[in-house]
PDB file of C-alpha atoms in Angstrom:
ATOM      1  CA  UNK J1339      36.219 140.737 -13.723  1.00  0.00           C
ATOM      2  CA  UNK J1340      38.874 142.116 -11.034  1.00  0.00           C
ATOM      3  CA  UNK J1341      40.790 138.549 -11.268  1.00  0.00           C
ATOM      4  CA  UNK J1342      40.603 138.742 -14.997  1.00  0.00           C
ATOM      5  CA  UNK J1343      42.174 142.067 -15.289  1.00  0.00           C
ATOM      6  CA  UNK J1344      44.945 141.170 -12.759  1.00  0.00           C
ATOM      7  CA  UNK J1345      45.700 138.030 -14.724  1.00  0.00           C
ATOM      8  CA  UNK J1346      45.917 140.086 -18.049  1.00  0.00           C
ATOM      9  CA  UNK J1347      48.330 142.675 -16.333  1.00  0.00           C
ATOM     10  CA  UNK J1348      50.713 139.854 -15.229  1.00  0.00           C
ATOM     11  CA  UNK J1349      50.679 138.534 -18.479  1.00  0.00           C
ATOM     12  CA  UNK J1350      51.746 141.886 -20.207  1.00  0.00           C
ATOM     13  CA  UNK J1351      54.072 142.816 -17.149  1.00  0.00           C
ATOM     14  CA  UNK J1352      55.877 139.322 -18.041  1.00  0.00           C
ATOM     15  CA  UNK J1353      55.516 139.900 -21.733  1.00  0.00           C
ATOM     16  CA  UNK J1354      57.200 143.308 -21.169  1.00  0.00           C
ATOM     17  CA  UNK J1355      60.226 141.895 -19.372  1.00  0.00           C
ATOM     18  CA  UNK J1356      60.864 138.864 -21.815  1.00  0.00           C
ATOM     19  CA  UNK J1357      61.229 141.384 -25.107  1.00  0.00           C
ATOM     20  CA  UNK J1358      63.189 144.094 -23.452  1.00  0.00           C
ATOM     21  CA  UNK J1359      66.296 142.520 -23.516  1.00  0.00           C
ATOM     22  CA  UNK J1360      66.127 141.386 -27.205  1.00  0.00           C
ATOM     23  CA  UNK J1361      65.049 144.727 -27.712  1.00  0.00           C
ATOM     24  CA  UNK J1362      68.281 146.143 -26.201  1.00  0.00           C
ATOM     25  CA  UNK J1363      70.449 143.756 -28.134  1.00  0.00           C
ATOM     26  CA  UNK J1364      68.811 144.410 -31.268  1.00  0.00           C
ATOM     27  CA  UNK J1365      70.090 147.988 -30.625  1.00  0.00           C
ATOM     28  CA  UNK J1366      73.693 147.088 -30.071  1.00  0.00           C
ATOM     29  CA  UNK J1367      73.150 145.429 -33.603  1.00  0.00           C
ATOM     30  CA  UNK J1368      72.556 148.291 -35.575  1.00  0.00           C
ATOM     31  CA  UNK J1369      74.553 150.660 -33.658  1.00  0.00           C
ATOM     32  CA  UNK J1370      77.116 150.807 -30.842  1.00  0.00           C
ATOM     33  CA  UNK J1371      76.054 150.793 -26.920  1.00  0.00           C
ATOM     34  CA  UNK J1372      78.648 153.039 -25.033  1.00  0.00           C
ATOM     35  CA  UNK J1373      78.005 153.685 -21.796  1.00  0.00           C
ATOM     36  CA  UNK J1374      80.350 155.909 -19.425  1.00  0.00           C
ATOM     37  CA  UNK J1375      80.627 155.627 -15.656  1.00  0.00           C
ATOM     38  CA  UNK J1376      82.929 156.239 -12.639  1.00  0.00           C
ATOM     39  CA  UNK J1377      85.008 153.647 -10.568  1.00  0.00           C
ATOM     40  CA  UNK J1378      87.941 153.756  -8.093  1.00  0.00           C
ATOM     41  CA  UNK J1379      88.429 157.275  -9.106  1.00  0.00           C
ATOM     42  CA  UNK J1380      88.601 157.123 -12.743  1.00  0.00           C
ATOM     43  CA  UNK J1381      86.595 157.815 -15.732  1.00  0.00           C
ATOM     44  CA  UNK J1382      85.152 154.144 -17.195  1.00  0.00           C
ATOM     45  CA  UNK J1383      84.358 154.263 -20.905  1.00  0.00           C
ATOM     46  CA  UNK J1384      82.803 150.885 -22.483  1.00  0.00           C
ATOM     47  CA  UNK J1385      81.538 150.282 -25.735  1.00  0.00           C
ATOM     48  CA  UNK J1386      79.619 147.482 -27.480  1.00  0.00           C
ATOM     49  CA  UNK J1387      78.807 146.744 -30.885  1.00  0.00           C
ATOM     50  CA  UNK J1388      77.235 143.751 -32.787  1.00  0.00           C
ATOM     51  CA  UNK J1389      77.169 142.690 -36.348  1.00  0.00           C
ATOM     52  CA  UNK J1390      77.586 139.758 -38.586  1.00  0.00           C
ATOM     53  CA  UNK J1391      80.115 138.682 -41.441  1.00  0.00           C
ATOM     54  CA  UNK J1392      79.192 136.353 -43.810  1.00  0.00           C
ATOM     55  CA  UNK J1393      82.011 133.625 -44.351  1.00  0.00           C
ATOM     56  CA  UNK J1394      81.630 130.983 -47.730  1.00  0.00           C
ATOM     57  CA  UNK J1395      83.752 128.298 -47.468  1.00  0.00           C
ATOM     58  CA  UNK J1396      85.487 127.774 -50.660  1.00  0.00           C
ATOM     59  CA  UNK J1397      84.534 124.952 -53.117  1.00  0.00           C
ATOM     60  CA  UNK J1398      85.533 121.661 -52.718  1.00  0.00           C
ATOM     61  CA  UNK J1399      87.264 119.728 -55.572  1.00  0.00           C
ATOM     62  CA  UNK J1400      85.543 117.533 -57.881  1.00  0.00           C
ATOM     63  CA  UNK J1401      86.520 114.041 -57.091  1.00  0.00           C
ATOM     64  CA  UNK J1402      86.968 111.646 -59.707  1.00  0.00           C
ATOM     65  CA  UNK J1403      85.239 107.972 -59.307  1.00  0.00           C
ATOM     66  CA  UNK J1404      86.540 104.971 -61.004  1.00  0.00           C
ATOM     67  CA  UNK J1405      83.399 102.459 -61.736  1.00  0.00           C
ATOM     68  CA  UNK J1406      84.572  99.400 -62.813  1.00  0.00           C
ATOM     69  CA  UNK J1407      82.756  97.883 -65.830  1.00  0.00           C
ATOM     70  CA  UNK J1408      81.197  94.464 -65.829  1.00  0.00           C
ATOM     71  CA  UNK J1409      83.160  91.953 -67.783  1.00  0.00           C
ATOM     72  CA  UNK J1410      81.906  90.187 -70.839  1.00  0.00           C
ATOM     73  CA  UNK J1411      81.052  86.585 -70.049  1.00  0.00           C
ATOM     74  CA  UNK J1412      83.146  84.331 -72.074  1.00  0.00           C
ATOM     75  CA  UNK J1413      81.579  83.008 -75.341  1.00  0.00           C
ATOM     76  CA  UNK J1414      81.763  79.226 -76.149  1.00  0.00           C
ATOM     77  CA  UNK J1415      81.290  78.006 -79.499  1.00  0.00           C
ATOM     78  CA  UNK J1416      79.012  75.133 -80.398  1.00  0.00           C
ATOM     79  CA  UNK J1417      81.198  71.895 -81.025  1.00  0.00           C
ATOM     80  CA  UNK J1418      81.606  71.218 -84.561  1.00  0.00           C
ATOM     81  CA  UNK J1419      80.752  68.559 -86.414  1.00  0.00           C
ATOM     82  CA  UNK J1420      83.505  67.945 -88.751  1.00  0.00           C
ATOM     83  CA  UNK J1421      86.137  70.937 -87.781  1.00  0.00           C
ATOM     84  CA  UNK J1422      88.655  71.130 -85.058  1.00  0.00           C
ATOM     85  CA  UNK J1423      87.505  72.561 -82.156  1.00  0.00           C
ATOM     86  CA  UNK J1424      88.346  76.264 -82.292  1.00  0.00           C
ATOM     87  CA  UNK J1425      90.299  77.871 -79.335  1.00  0.00           C
ATOM     88  CA  UNK J1426      88.514  80.195 -76.843  1.00  0.00           C
ATOM     89  CA  UNK J1427      88.453  83.849 -77.622  1.00  0.00           C
ATOM     90  CA  UNK J1428      91.047  85.979 -75.135  1.00  0.00           C
ATOM     91  CA  UNK J1429      89.101  87.286 -72.184  1.00  0.00           C
ATOM     92  CA  UNK J1430      88.699  91.261 -73.369  1.00  0.00           C
ATOM     93  CA  UNK J1431      88.296  93.828 -70.135  1.00  0.00           C
ATOM     94  CA  UNK J1432      87.758  97.631 -71.097  1.00  0.00           C
ATOM     95  CA  UNK J1433      88.799 100.370 -69.076  1.00  0.00           C
ATOM     96  CA  UNK J1434      86.206 101.631 -66.712  1.00  0.00           C
ATOM     97  CA  UNK J1435      85.199 105.239 -67.884  1.00  0.00           C
ATOM     98  CA  UNK J1436      85.954 107.885 -64.972  1.00  0.00           C
ATOM     99  CA  UNK J1437      82.476 109.578 -63.679  1.00  0.00           C
ATOM    100  CA  UNK J1438      82.911 113.002 -62.584  1.00  0.00           C
ATOM    101  CA  UNK J1439      81.116 113.399 -59.236  1.00  0.00           C
ATOM    102  CA  UNK J1440      80.449 117.226 -58.422  1.00  0.00           C
ATOM    103  CA  UNK J1441      79.765 118.028 -54.894  1.00  0.00           C
ATOM    104  CA  UNK J1442      76.328 119.515 -53.796  1.00  0.00           C
ATOM    105  CA  UNK J1443      76.634 123.957 -53.327  1.00  0.00           C
ATOM    106  CA  UNK J1444      76.558 124.590 -49.183  1.00  0.00           C
ATOM    107  CA  UNK J1445      74.715 127.694 -48.339  1.00  0.00           C
ATOM    108  CA  UNK J1446      76.975 130.584 -47.101  1.00  0.00           C
ATOM    109  CA  UNK J1447      77.652 130.094 -43.513  1.00  0.00           C
ATOM    110  CA  UNK J1448      76.490 133.367 -41.131  1.00  0.00           C
ATOM    111  CA  UNK J1449      78.741 133.660 -38.143  1.00  0.00           C
ATOM    112  CA  UNK J1450      78.025 136.596 -35.665  1.00  0.00           C
ATOM    113  CA  UNK J1451      80.894 138.984 -34.552  1.00  0.00           C
ATOM    114  CA  UNK J1452      80.944 141.262 -31.819  1.00  0.00           C
ATOM    115  CA  UNK J1453      83.409 144.144 -30.513  1.00  0.00           C
ATOM    116  CA  UNK J1454      84.030 144.879 -27.158  1.00  0.00           C
ATOM    117  CA  UNK J1455      86.319 147.790 -25.713  1.00  0.00           C
ATOM    118  CA  UNK J1456      87.130 149.476 -22.612  1.00  0.00           C
ATOM    119  CA  UNK J1457      88.962 152.449 -21.833  1.00  0.00           C
ATOM    120  CA  UNK J1458      90.271 154.167 -18.644  1.00  0.00           C
ATOM    121  CA  UNK J1459      90.813 157.803 -18.100  1.00  0.00           C
ATOM    122  CA  UNK J1460      92.287 159.379 -14.928  1.00  0.00           C
ATOM    123  CA  UNK J1461      91.596 162.767 -13.906  1.00  0.00           C
ATOM    124  CA  UNK J1462      94.352 165.333 -13.193  1.00  0.00           C
ATOM    125  CA  UNK J1463      94.659 165.999  -9.314  1.00  0.00           C
ATOM    126  CA  UNK J1464      94.592 169.152  -7.227  1.00  0.00           C
ATOM    127  CA  UNK J1465      97.168 170.657  -5.995  1.00  0.00           C
ATOM    128  CA  UNK J1466      96.974 173.744  -3.034  1.00  0.00           C
ATOM    129  CA  UNK J1467      98.667 177.063  -3.369  1.00  0.00           C
ATOM    130  CA  UNK J1468      98.295 179.871  -0.708  1.00  0.00           C
ATOM    131  CA  UNK J1469      99.585 183.608  -0.398  1.00  0.00           C
ATOM    132  CA  UNK J1470     101.439 184.855   1.614  1.00  0.00           C
ATOM    133  CA  UNK J1471     103.545 182.056   1.405  1.00  0.00           C
ATOM    134  CA  UNK J1472     105.911 182.130   4.211  1.00  0.00           C
ATOM    135  CA  UNK J1473     104.638 182.151   8.000  1.00  0.00           C
ATOM    136  CA  UNK J1474     100.933 184.012   7.052  1.00  0.00           C
ATOM    137  CA  UNK J1475      99.930 186.385   9.907  1.00  0.00           C
ATOM    138  CA  UNK J1476      96.848 186.181  12.362  1.00  0.00           C
ATOM    139  CA  UNK J1477      94.220 188.177  11.583  1.00  0.00           C
ATOM    140  CA  UNK J1478      95.589 188.605   7.972  1.00  0.00           C
ATOM    141  CA  UNK J1479      93.590 187.179   5.121  1.00  0.00           C
ATOM    142  CA  UNK J1480      95.121 184.385   3.292  1.00  0.00           C
ATOM    143  CA  UNK J1481      94.479 183.712  -0.191  1.00  0.00           C
ATOM    144  CA  UNK J1482      94.054 180.071  -1.851  1.00  0.00           C
ATOM    145  CA  UNK J1483      93.942 178.544  -4.898  1.00  0.00           C
ATOM    146  CA  UNK J1484      94.167 175.256  -6.901  1.00  0.00           C
ATOM    147  CA  UNK J1485      95.867 174.564 -10.379  1.00  0.00           C
ATOM    148  CA  UNK J1486      92.818 172.289 -11.483  1.00  0.00           C
ATOM    149  CA  UNK J1487      91.187 173.456 -14.907  1.00  0.00           C
ATOM    150  CA  UNK J1488      87.788 174.626 -14.570  1.00  0.00           C
ATOM    151  CA  UNK J1489      86.834 171.890 -17.076  1.00  0.00           C
ATOM    152  CA  UNK J1490      88.214 168.497 -18.586  1.00  0.00           C
ATOM    153  CA  UNK J1491      87.091 167.615 -22.056  1.00  0.00           C
ATOM    154  CA  UNK J1492      88.214 164.579 -24.034  1.00  0.00           C
ATOM    155  CA  UNK J1493      87.397 162.376 -27.026  1.00  0.00           C
ATOM    156  CA  UNK J1494      88.032 159.225 -27.394  1.00  0.00           C
ATOM    157  CA  UNK J1495      87.376 156.577 -30.274  1.00  0.00           C
ATOM    158  CA  UNK J1496      85.899 153.291 -29.075  1.00  0.00           C
ATOM    159  CA  UNK J1497      84.454 150.539 -31.177  1.00  0.00           C
ATOM    160  CA  UNK J1498      84.692 152.895 -34.138  1.00  0.00           C
ATOM    161  CA  UNK J1499      82.611 155.405 -32.473  1.00  0.00           C
ATOM    162  CA  UNK J1500      83.522 159.035 -30.966  1.00  0.00           C
ATOM    163  CA  UNK J1501      82.462 159.758 -28.006  1.00  0.00           C
ATOM    164  CA  UNK J1502      83.126 163.058 -26.058  1.00  0.00           C
ATOM    165  CA  UNK J1503      83.349 163.473 -22.277  1.00  0.00           C
ATOM    166  CA  UNK J1504      83.139 166.883 -20.598  1.00  0.00           C
ATOM    167  CA  UNK J1505      83.597 167.126 -16.810  1.00  0.00           C
ATOM    168  CA  UNK J1506      83.387 169.931 -14.613  1.00  0.00           C
ATOM    169  CA  UNK J1507      84.932 170.153 -10.588  1.00  0.00           C
ATOM    170  CA  UNK J1508      83.288 171.612  -7.615  1.00  0.00           C
ATOM    171  CA  UNK J1509      85.200 172.220  -4.541  1.00  0.00           C
ATOM    172  CA  UNK J1510      84.956 171.932  -0.847  1.00  0.00           C
ATOM    173  CA  UNK J1511      87.577 173.678   1.275  1.00  0.00           C
ATOM    174  CA  UNK J1512      88.439 172.861   5.173  1.00  0.00           C
ATOM    175  CA  UNK J1513      90.545 175.031   6.485  1.00  0.00           C
ATOM    176  CA  UNK J1514      91.328 173.137   9.331  1.00  0.00           C
ATOM    177  CA  UNK J1515      90.101 175.268  12.059  1.00  0.00           C
ATOM    178  CA  UNK J1516      86.458 174.039  11.895  1.00  0.00           C
ATOM    179  CA  UNK J1517      85.026 176.248   8.752  1.00  0.00           C
ATOM    180  CA  UNK J1518      84.624 175.010   5.379  1.00  0.00           C
ATOM    181  CA  UNK J1519      83.697 176.826   1.779  1.00  0.00           C
ATOM    182  CA  UNK J1520      82.114 175.165  -1.272  1.00  0.00           C
ATOM    183  CA  UNK J1521      82.786 176.832  -4.456  1.00  0.00           C
ATOM    184  CA  UNK J1522      83.017 176.253  -8.130  1.00  0.00           C
ATOM    185  CA  UNK J1523      85.935 179.084  -8.139  1.00  0.00           C
ATOM    186  CA  UNK J1524      89.659 177.950  -8.502  1.00  0.00           C
ATOM    187  CA  UNK J1525      90.516 180.704  -6.588  1.00  0.00           C
ATOM    188  CA  UNK J1526      93.477 182.959  -7.461  1.00  0.00           C
ATOM    189  CA  UNK J1527      96.433 185.027  -5.915  1.00  0.00           C
ATOM    190  CA  UNK J1528      96.281 188.303  -4.184  1.00  0.00           C
ATOM    191  CA  UNK J1529      94.245 190.761  -5.160  1.00  0.00           C
ATOM    192  CA  UNK J1530      91.892 188.445  -7.640  1.00  0.00           C
ATOM    193  CA  UNK J1531      91.326 185.399  -5.570  1.00  0.00           C
ATOM    194  CA  UNK J1532      87.866 185.148  -4.247  1.00  0.00           C
ATOM    195  CA  UNK J1533      88.902 182.508  -1.898  1.00  0.00           C
ATOM    196  CA  UNK J1534      90.546 183.614   1.227  1.00  0.00           C
ATOM    197  CA  UNK J1535      90.333 182.952   4.934  1.00  0.00           C
ATOM    198  CA  UNK J1536      91.589 184.687   8.080  1.00  0.00           C
ATOM    199  CA  UNK J1537      92.914 182.692  10.929  1.00  0.00           C
ATOM    200  CA  UNK J1538      92.150 184.186  14.614  1.00  0.00           C
ATOM    201  CA  UNK J1539      94.902 181.981  16.242  1.00  0.00           C
ATOM    202  CA  UNK J1540      98.430 181.153  15.684  1.00  0.00           C
ATOM    203  CA  UNK J1541      99.415 177.296  15.046  1.00  0.00           C
ATOM    204  CA  UNK J1542      99.690 174.741  12.647  1.00  0.00           C
ATOM    205  CA  UNK J1543      96.512 173.771  10.293  1.00  0.00           C
ATOM    206  CA  UNK J1544      95.611 171.087   7.589  1.00  0.00           C
ATOM    207  CA  UNK J1545      93.978 172.824   4.521  1.00  0.00           C
ATOM    208  CA  UNK J1546      92.071 170.200   2.636  1.00  0.00           C
ATOM    209  CA  UNK J1547      90.602 170.273  -0.805  1.00  0.00           C
ATOM    210  CA  UNK J1548      87.827 167.890  -1.880  1.00  0.00           C
ATOM    211  CA  UNK J1549      87.401 168.403  -5.546  1.00  0.00           C
ATOM    212  CA  UNK J1550      84.206 166.615  -6.679  1.00  0.00           C
ATOM    213  CA  UNK J1551      83.788 165.804 -10.275  1.00  0.00           C
ATOM    214  CA  UNK J1552      80.699 165.411 -12.797  1.00  0.00           C
ATOM    215  CA  UNK J1553      79.783 165.488 -16.324  1.00  0.00           C
ATOM    216  CA  UNK J1554      78.012 164.315 -19.569  1.00  0.00           C
ATOM    217  CA  UNK J1555      79.025 162.534 -22.259  1.00  0.00           C
ATOM    218  CA  UNK J1556      77.984 162.716 -26.123  1.00  0.00           C
ATOM    219  CA  UNK J1557      77.571 160.051 -28.672  1.00  0.00           C
ATOM    220  CA  UNK J1558      75.513 160.227 -31.958  1.00  0.00           C
ATOM    221  CA  UNK J1559      74.550 163.659 -30.843  1.00  0.00           C
ATOM    222  CA  UNK J1560      72.901 162.736 -27.890  1.00  0.00           C
ATOM    223  CA  UNK J1561      74.030 163.695 -24.393  1.00  0.00           C
ATOM    224  CA  UNK J1562      73.936 161.931 -21.196  1.00  0.00           C
ATOM    225  CA  UNK J1563      74.775 161.976 -17.661  1.00  0.00           C
ATOM    226  CA  UNK J1564      77.746 160.115 -16.459  1.00  0.00           C
ATOM    227  CA  UNK J1565      76.817 157.473 -13.825  1.00  0.00           C
ATOM    228  CA  UNK J1566      78.743 158.296 -10.703  1.00  0.00           C
ATOM    229  CA  UNK J1567      80.927 160.902  -9.217  1.00  0.00           C
ATOM    230  CA  UNK J1568      84.913 161.185  -8.885  1.00  0.00           C
ATOM    231  CA  UNK J1569      86.097 162.463  -5.704  1.00  0.00           C
ATOM    232  CA  UNK J1570      90.103 163.389  -5.390  1.00  0.00           C
ATOM    233  CA  UNK J1571      91.241 165.063  -1.664  1.00  0.00           C
ATOM    234  CA  UNK J1572      94.074 166.773  -1.495  1.00  0.00           C
ATOM    235  CA  UNK J1573      95.819 168.596   1.728  1.00  0.00           C
ATOM    236  CA  UNK J1574      98.595 171.172   2.532  1.00  0.00           C
ATOM    237  CA  UNK J1575      99.945 172.418   5.781  1.00  0.00           C
ATOM    238  CA  UNK J1576      99.943 175.870   6.772  1.00  0.00           C
ATOM    239  CA  UNK J1577     101.417 177.561   9.674  1.00  0.00           C
ATOM    240  CA  UNK J1578     100.025 180.918  11.100  1.00  0.00           C
ATOM    241  CA  UNK J1579     101.815 183.064  13.300  1.00  0.00           C
ATOM    242  CA  UNK J1580     101.118 186.097  15.602  1.00  0.00           C
ATOM    243  CA  UNK J1581     103.017 189.788  14.114  1.00  0.00           C
ATOM    244  CA  UNK J1582     105.361 190.699  16.386  1.00  0.00           C
ATOM    245  CA  UNK J1583     104.534 194.082  18.491  1.00  0.00           C
ATOM    246  CA  UNK J1584     106.235 197.380  18.957  1.00  0.00           C
ATOM    247  CA  UNK J1585     106.387 199.734  21.355  1.00  0.00           C
ATOM    248  CA  UNK J1586     106.869 203.212  20.301  1.00  0.00           C
ATOM    249  CA  UNK J1587     108.108 206.332  23.166  1.00  0.00           C
TER     250      UNK J1587
END
C-alpha cells in the first residue's frame, strides 16, 4: 500500500512540474508579465507580453493555361470511277480555347508575436551635510543630515502596461569614532535635526552614510515587493577641534 501511494505521489509531482511552465506562459499571452528587481545598484523593470497576429497572404493571380486541341485527321475521298481525283482539303487547325485555372484558397497563417522590454532606473545618491560647518568643537553636538528624499516614486510604461514603483530609504550612520546610528530620518540642521553626535576627542573623522532602498511595485492593481535592495554609500570628512582655554584674573 505504501509503495502504491509513493508511486502516485511521484506521478502527481511530475505532472505538476510539467504543467506549471505552460500555465505561466498562457498568463503572459493574456496579459503582460512584469518583474521588478535590483541589479548593480539600479532598479530593473522587465516586461513580457505574448500575443498572436493573423497574417493572411494576398490571393494569387489566376493563371491562364492553354490546352492544345487535337487536330482532326485528314479525310481522303474515295477514288472516283469516272471523275477526276479531287485535291485534298487543307488541314484546318482551330485555336485552342484558353482554360482558366483558379488556385485553391489557402487558410490564413497565424504567427506568434511577443513583446519584450527592459528599463533601468537609477536611484538618487546621498549627499552629507553637518553643522557647525567650520571646525566643530569637542563636546559640542554636531547636527547631520542628508539631501535624499524620504521616498522615490516613478511611473513607467513597458510593453503597453503602466507600472508604479515606490521605494523608501533607511539609513545607517557611522560617525568615524566607533559609534553608529540606524534611522529612517533624513535629519536637519539645528535646531530641528534629530541626527546629532558629540565627539569626545579632537581629530579628523570619516562620516559614512549607507542608504538602503526597499520598495514595492504595482501592476494591474496588484502590489508586490521588489526583489532585492539597493545600497549606496556616501562619505565625508569632518575635523573636530578643541576650544581655546581662557584664564580670567
